[in-house]
Short mmCIF file of C-alpha atoms and ligand atoms in Angstrom, two decimals:
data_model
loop_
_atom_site.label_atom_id
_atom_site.label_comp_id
_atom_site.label_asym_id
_atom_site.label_seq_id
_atom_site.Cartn_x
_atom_site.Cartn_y
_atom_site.Cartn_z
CA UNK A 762 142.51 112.17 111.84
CA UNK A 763 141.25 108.96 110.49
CA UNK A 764 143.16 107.70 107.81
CA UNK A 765 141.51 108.14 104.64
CA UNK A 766 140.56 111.34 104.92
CA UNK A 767 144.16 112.48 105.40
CA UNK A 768 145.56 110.19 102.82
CA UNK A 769 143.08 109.80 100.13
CA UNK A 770 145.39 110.46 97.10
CA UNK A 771 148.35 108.96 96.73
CA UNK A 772 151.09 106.75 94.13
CA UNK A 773 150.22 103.37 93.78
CA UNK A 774 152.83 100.97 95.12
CA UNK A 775 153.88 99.77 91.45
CA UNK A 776 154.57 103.55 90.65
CA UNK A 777 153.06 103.71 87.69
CA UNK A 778 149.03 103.95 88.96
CA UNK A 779 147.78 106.94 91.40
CA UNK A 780 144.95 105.57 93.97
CA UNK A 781 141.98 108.25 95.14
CA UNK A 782 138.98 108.05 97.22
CA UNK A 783 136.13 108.65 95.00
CA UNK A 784 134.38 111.50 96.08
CA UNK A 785 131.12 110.85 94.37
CA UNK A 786 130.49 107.88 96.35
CA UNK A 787 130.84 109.90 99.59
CA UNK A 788 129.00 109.71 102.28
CA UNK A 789 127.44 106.52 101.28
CA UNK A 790 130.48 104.67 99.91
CA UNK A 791 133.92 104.68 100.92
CA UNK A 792 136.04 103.09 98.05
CA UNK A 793 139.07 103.43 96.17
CA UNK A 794 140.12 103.96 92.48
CA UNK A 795 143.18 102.92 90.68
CA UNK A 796 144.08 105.06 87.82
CA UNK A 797 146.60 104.10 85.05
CA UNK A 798 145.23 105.41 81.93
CA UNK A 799 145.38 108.88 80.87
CA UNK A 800 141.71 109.07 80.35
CA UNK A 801 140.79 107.23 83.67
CA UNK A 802 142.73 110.58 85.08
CA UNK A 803 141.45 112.93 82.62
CA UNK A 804 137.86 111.31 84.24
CA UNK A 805 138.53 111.34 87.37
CA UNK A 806 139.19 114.93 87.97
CA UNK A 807 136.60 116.42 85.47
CA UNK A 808 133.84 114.28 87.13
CA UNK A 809 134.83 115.40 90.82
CA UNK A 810 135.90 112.08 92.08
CA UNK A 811 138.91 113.79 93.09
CA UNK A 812 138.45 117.65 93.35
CA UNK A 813 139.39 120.58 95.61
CA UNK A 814 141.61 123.15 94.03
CA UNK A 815 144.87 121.72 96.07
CA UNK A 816 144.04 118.22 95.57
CA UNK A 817 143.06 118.30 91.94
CA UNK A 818 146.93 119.42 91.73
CA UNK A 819 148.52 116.70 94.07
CA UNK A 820 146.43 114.26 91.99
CA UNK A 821 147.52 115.83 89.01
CA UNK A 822 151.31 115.65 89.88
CA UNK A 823 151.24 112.11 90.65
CA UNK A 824 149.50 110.74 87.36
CA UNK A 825 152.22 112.67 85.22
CA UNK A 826 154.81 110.94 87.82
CA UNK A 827 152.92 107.52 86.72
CA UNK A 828 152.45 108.32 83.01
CA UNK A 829 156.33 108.69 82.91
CA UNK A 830 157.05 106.14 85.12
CA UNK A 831 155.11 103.77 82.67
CA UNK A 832 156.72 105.41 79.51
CA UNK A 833 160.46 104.75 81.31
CA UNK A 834 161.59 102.92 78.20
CA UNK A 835 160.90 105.10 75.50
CA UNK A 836 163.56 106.97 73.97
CA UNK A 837 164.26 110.07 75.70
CA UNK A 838 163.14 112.70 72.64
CA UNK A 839 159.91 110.42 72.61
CA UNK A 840 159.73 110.91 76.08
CA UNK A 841 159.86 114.24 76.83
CA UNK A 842 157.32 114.59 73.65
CA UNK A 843 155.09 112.12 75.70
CA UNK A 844 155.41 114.20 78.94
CA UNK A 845 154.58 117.29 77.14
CA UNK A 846 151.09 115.84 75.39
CA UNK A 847 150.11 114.45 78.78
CA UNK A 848 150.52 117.31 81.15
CA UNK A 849 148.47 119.43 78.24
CA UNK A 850 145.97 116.47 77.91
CA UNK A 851 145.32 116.56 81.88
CA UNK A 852 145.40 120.28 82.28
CA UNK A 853 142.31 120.01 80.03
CA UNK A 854 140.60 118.70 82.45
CA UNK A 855 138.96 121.04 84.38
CA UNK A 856 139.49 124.69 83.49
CA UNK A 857 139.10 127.16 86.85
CA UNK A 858 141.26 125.50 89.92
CA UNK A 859 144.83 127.11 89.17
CA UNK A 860 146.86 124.16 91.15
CA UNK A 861 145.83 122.17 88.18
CA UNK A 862 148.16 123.77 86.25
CA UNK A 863 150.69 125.18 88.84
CA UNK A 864 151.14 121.06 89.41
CA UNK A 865 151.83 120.15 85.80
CA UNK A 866 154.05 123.36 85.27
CA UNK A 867 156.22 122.58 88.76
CA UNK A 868 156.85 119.22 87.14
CA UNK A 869 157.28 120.28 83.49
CA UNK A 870 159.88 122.72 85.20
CA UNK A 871 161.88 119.75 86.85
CA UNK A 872 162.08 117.89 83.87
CA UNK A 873 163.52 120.50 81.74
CA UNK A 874 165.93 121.46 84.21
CA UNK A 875 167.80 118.23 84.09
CA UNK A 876 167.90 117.54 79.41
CA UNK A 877 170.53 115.07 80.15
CA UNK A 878 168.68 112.76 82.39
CA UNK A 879 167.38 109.84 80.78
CA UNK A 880 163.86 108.36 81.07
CA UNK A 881 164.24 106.62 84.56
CA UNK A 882 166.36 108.81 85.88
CA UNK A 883 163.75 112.15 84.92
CA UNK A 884 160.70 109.78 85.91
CA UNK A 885 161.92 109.10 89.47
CA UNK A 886 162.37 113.27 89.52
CA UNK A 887 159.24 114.18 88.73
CA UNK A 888 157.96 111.29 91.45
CA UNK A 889 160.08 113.46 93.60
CA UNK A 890 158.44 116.80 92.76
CA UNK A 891 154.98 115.02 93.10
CA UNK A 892 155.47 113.33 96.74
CA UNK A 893 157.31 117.21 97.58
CA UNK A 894 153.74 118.99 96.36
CA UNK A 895 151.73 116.44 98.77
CA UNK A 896 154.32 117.09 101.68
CA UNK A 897 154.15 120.85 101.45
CA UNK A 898 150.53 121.29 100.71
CA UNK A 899 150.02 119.32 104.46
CA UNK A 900 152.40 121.91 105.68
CA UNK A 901 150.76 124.86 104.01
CA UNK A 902 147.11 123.25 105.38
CA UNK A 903 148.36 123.29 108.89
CA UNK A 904 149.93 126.65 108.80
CA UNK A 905 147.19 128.20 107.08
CA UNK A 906 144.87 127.02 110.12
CA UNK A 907 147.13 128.11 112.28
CA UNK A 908 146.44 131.48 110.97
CA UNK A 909 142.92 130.93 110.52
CA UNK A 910 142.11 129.60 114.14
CA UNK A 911 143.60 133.17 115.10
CA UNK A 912 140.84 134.86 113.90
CA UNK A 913 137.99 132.83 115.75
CA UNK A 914 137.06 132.20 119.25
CA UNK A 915 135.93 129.32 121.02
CA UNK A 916 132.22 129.07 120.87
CA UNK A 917 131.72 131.12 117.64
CA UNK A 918 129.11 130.23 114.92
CA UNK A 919 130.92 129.52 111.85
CA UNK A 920 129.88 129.04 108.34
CA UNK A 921 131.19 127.56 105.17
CA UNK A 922 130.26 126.70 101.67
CA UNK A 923 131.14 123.88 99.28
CA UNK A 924 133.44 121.75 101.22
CA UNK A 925 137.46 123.07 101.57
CA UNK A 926 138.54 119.85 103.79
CA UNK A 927 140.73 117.67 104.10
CA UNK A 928 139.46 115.77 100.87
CA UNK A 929 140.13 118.99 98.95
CA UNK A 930 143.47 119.07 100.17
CA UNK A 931 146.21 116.62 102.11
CA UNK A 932 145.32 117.10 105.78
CA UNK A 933 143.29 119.73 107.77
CA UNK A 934 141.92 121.11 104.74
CA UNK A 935 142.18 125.52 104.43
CA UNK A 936 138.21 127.00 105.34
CA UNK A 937 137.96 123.85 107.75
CA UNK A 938 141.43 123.61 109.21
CA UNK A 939 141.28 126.17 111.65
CA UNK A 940 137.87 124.33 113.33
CA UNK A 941 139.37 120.71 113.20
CA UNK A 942 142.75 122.20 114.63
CA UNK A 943 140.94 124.15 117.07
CA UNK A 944 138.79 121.18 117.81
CA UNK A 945 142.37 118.94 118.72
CA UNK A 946 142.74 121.68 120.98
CA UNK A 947 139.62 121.16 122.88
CA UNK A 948 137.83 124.41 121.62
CA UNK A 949 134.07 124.01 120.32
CA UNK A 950 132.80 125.91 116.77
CA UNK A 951 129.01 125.96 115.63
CA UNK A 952 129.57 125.38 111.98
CA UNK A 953 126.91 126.30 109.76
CA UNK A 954 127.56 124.02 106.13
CA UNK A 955 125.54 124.98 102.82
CA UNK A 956 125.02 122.04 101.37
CA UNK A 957 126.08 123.69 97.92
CA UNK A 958 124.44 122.99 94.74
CA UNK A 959 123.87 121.08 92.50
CA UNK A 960 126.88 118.45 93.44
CA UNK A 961 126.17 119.12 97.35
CA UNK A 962 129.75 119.55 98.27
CA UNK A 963 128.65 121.19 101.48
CA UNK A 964 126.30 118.15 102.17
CA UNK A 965 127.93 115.02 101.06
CA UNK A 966 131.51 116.09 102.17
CA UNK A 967 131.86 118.95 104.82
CA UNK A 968 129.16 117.77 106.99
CA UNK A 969 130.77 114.44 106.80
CA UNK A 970 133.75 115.56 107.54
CA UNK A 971 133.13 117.94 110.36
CA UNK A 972 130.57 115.20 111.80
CA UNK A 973 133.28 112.63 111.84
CA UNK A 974 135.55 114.87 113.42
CA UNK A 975 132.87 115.27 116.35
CA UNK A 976 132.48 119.47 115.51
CA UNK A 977 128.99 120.56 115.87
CA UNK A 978 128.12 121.29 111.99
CA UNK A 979 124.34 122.36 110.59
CA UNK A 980 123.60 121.32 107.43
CA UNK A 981 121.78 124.12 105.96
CA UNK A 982 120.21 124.40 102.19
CA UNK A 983 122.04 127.51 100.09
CA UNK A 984 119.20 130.11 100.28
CA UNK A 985 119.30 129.89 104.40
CA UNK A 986 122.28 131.73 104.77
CA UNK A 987 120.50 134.78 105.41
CA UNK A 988 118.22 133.51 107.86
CA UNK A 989 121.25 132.15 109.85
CA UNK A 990 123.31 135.21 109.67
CA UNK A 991 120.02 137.50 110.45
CA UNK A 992 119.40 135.25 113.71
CA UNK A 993 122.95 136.43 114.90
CA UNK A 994 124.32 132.48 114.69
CA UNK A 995 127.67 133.65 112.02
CA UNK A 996 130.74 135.31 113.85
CA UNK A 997 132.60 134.63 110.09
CA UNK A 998 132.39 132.74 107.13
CA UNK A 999 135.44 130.60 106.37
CA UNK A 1000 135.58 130.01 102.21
CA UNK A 1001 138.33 127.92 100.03
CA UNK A 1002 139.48 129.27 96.73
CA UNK A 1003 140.15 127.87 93.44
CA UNK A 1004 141.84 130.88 92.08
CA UNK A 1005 143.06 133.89 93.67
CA UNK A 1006 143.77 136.91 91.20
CA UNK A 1007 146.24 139.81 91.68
CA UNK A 1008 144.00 142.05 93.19
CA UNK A 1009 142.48 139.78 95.67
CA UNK A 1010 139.09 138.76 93.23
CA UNK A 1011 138.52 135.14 94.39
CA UNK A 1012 137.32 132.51 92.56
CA UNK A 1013 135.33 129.65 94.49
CA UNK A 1014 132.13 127.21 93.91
CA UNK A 1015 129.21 128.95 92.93
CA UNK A 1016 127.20 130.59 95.14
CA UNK A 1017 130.37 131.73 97.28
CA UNK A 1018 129.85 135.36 96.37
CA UNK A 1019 126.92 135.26 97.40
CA UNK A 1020 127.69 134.27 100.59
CA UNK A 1021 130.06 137.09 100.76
CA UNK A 1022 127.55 139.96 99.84
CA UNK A 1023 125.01 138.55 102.84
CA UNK A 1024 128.37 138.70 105.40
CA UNK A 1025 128.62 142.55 104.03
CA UNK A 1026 125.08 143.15 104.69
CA UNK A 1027 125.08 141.73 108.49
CA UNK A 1028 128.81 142.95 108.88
CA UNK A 1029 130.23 139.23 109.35
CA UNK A 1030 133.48 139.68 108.16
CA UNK A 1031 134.11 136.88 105.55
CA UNK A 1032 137.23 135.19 104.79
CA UNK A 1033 139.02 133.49 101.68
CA UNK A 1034 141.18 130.54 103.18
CA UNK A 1035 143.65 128.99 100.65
CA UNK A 1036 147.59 128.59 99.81
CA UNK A 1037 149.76 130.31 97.80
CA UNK A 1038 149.94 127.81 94.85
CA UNK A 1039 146.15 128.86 94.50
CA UNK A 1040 147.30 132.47 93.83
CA UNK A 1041 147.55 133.66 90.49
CA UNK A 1042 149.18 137.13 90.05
CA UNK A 1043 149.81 136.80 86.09
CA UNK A 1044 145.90 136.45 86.09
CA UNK A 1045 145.23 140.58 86.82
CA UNK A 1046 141.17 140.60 87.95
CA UNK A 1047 137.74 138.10 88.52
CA UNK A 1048 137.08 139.00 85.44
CA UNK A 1049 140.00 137.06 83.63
CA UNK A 1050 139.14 133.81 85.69
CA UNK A 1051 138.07 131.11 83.17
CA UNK A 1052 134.51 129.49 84.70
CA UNK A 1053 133.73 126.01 84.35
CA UNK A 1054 130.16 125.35 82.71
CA UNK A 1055 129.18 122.59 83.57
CA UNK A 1056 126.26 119.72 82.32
CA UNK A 1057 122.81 121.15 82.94
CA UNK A 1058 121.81 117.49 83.88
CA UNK A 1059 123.55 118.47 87.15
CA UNK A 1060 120.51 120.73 88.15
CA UNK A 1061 118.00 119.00 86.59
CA UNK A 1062 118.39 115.03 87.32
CA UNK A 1063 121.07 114.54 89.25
CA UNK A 1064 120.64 112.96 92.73
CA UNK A 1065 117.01 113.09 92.01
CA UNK A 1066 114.99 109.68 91.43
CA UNK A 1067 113.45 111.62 88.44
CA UNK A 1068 114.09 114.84 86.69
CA UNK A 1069 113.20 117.58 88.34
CA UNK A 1070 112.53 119.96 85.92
CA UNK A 1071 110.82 119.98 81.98
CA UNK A 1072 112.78 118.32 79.46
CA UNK A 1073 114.93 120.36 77.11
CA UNK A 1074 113.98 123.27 79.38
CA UNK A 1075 117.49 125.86 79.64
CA UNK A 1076 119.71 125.78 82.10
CA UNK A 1077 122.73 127.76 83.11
CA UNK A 1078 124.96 125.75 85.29
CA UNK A 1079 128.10 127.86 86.16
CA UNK A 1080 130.21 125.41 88.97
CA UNK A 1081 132.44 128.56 89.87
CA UNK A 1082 131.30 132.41 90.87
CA UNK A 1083 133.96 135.21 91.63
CA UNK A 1084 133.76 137.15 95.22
CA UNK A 1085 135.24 140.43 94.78
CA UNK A 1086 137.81 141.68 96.52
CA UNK A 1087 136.30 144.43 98.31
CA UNK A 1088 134.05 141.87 99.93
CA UNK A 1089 137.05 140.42 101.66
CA UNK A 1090 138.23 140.77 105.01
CA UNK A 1091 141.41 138.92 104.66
CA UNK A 1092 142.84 136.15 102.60
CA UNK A 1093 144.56 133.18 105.00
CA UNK A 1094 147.51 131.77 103.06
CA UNK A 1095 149.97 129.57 104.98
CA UNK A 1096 151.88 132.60 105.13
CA UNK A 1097 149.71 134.80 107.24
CA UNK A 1098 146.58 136.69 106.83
CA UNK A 1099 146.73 139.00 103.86
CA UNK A 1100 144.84 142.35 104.01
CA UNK A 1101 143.44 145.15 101.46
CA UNK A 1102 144.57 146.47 99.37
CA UNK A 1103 145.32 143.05 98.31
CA UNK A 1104 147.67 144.18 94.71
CA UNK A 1105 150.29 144.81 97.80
CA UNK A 1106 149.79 142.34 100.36
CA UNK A 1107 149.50 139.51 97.82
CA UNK A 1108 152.68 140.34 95.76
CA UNK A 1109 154.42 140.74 99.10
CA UNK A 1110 153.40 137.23 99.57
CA UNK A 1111 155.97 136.74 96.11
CA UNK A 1112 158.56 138.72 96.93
O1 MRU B 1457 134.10 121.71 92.11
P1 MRU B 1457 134.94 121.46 93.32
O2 MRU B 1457 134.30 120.55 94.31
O3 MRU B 1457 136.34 121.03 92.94
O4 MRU B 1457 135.06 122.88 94.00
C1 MRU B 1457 135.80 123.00 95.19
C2 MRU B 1457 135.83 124.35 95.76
O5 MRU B 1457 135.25 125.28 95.23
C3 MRU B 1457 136.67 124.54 96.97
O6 MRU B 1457 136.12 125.50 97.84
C4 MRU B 1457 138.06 125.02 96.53
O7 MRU B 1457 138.57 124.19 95.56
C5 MRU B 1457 139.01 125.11 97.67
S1 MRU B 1457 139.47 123.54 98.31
C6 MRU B 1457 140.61 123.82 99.53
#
């Protein structure tokens, strides 16, 4: 896998700066961003130049790992007071992708459990915890398609929505790691990719992705989902989560559940891919999943030359839907596949 897709979030070499690929730019652009200040990282996740509900948390661990390595010097009551203010100030940044906060907290967590450290000493531990969330979540990718490619065949049509890659993640990605692993093992997928509105996820990253990886991948607009499944080209749908709750509700981009009803009506079974740091079981049902609103600009302007719809005309521009759980035909941690009813098999997964 080419480099910068695998490694496109990462410490800076002075420690105190975290370097991403900017998202936004993709497929046009590829270039890099240094971020030192808290509100270049506040930015840089709640504009999507680094997103994907695993990545948004690796990112998220390293820029508290560079904010403290920066604030080394303070005293350590002012530093621990700094740490605090941060991780709340970042976790502010986007409200629906639980590894946001599962990051922050892991870290928080470290810090507290050593009061005696002093600033350098806690900084460089909380660098550890940061680099040990990367390493695991490219463990978690690859044994989550593992488990995914076992549920496929070579030859079958695929199709995905938003993009659940390896820039959402470390490597491999969770909805598309099971088709570039089975790809490295010579097998061939026809991936169907909705190009995912209004930020194009589907568009701008998976089919770059999946292109670049030589898989055969069809870009498709969101409302031709049907028409694909109807003409018999979908064996499953492959989807990434943002937040999993108890009882197997899924939270993704919008238009996911949507997705999954169509799969129900054709009887393609339809799949939530994702790891267990994007499993929430203190968050009960769907229903208690915070949404994102986001600017109606989004819909109306974005990517277009000129606005595409009446000024000052209402918009609603949700970025995340809920698929419910009974709409699920498994949920692919790196653990294995978890089945209905999903209150057991995902507190097993806890256990
Ligand atoms: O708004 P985004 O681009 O961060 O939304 C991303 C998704 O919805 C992904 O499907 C999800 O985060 C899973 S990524 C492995």
């Amino acid at each position: 896998m080419s480099q910068y897709l695998s490694d496109h979030v990462h410490l800076g070499d002075d420690l105190t700066s975290v370097v991403i690929l900017d998202q936004t730019l993709l497929p046009n652009r590829v270039e890099y961003l240094t971020l030192r200040e808290p509100e270049e990282m506040f930015e840089a996740i709640r504009l999507l130049r680094v997103r994907g509900a695993p990545a948004i948390g690796i990112c998220a661990g390293y820029c508290l790992a560079a904010l403290a390595q920066q604030r080394k010097d303070l005293k350590p009551d002012e530093f621990r007071q700094e740490l605090h203010r941060l991780a709340q100030y970042l976790n502010a940044s986007r409200p629906t992708a639980v590894n946001l906060s599962w990051a922050l907290n892991r870290l928080g967590k470290r810090a507290h459990a050593m009061p005696d450290a002093d600033p350098p000493a806690a900084a460089a531990a909380l660098r550890e915890e940061a680099i040990a969330i990367h390493q695991e979540d490219i463990a978690m990718c690859r044994a989550i398609s593992e488990h995914g490619l076992a549920l496929i065949h070579d030859g079958d049509g695929v199709l995905t929505h938003c993009n659940a890659g390896p820039l959402a993640t470390s490597q491999y990605g969770t909805a598309l790691g099971p088709l570039l692993l089975g790809k490295e093992r010579g097998m061939n997928f026809q991936v169907f990719a909705d190009e995912t509105r209004p930020l194009l996820q589907g568009a701008r990253l998976t089919s770059y992705e999946l292109h670049n990886a030589g898989i055969d991948v069809t870009l498709i607009c969101d409302n031709m989902a049907s028409m694909v499944m109807k003409n018999g080209w979908i064996n499953a749908c492959f989807v990434g989560c943002d937040r999993v709750a108890a009882n197997g509700d899924a939270a993704n981009k919008i238009g996911t559940s949507g997705v999954a009803i169509l799969a129900k009506h054709y009887g393609i079974p339809f799949y939530v891919l994702g790891p267990t740091s994007t499993i929430d079981l203190s968050c009960p049902a769907g229903d208690d999943i915070q949404i994102e609103l986001r600017d109606p600009e989004e819909i109306k302007s974005k990517f277009y030359a000129q606005p595409m719809a009446p000024a000052g005309v209402k918009c609603y521009n949700p970025a995340f839907d809920v698929t419910d759980h009974s709409l699920i035909a498994g949920i692919v941690t790196e653990k294995g596949v978890c089945r209905p009813p999903y209150t057991q098999s995902l507190a097993a997964l806890f256990a």
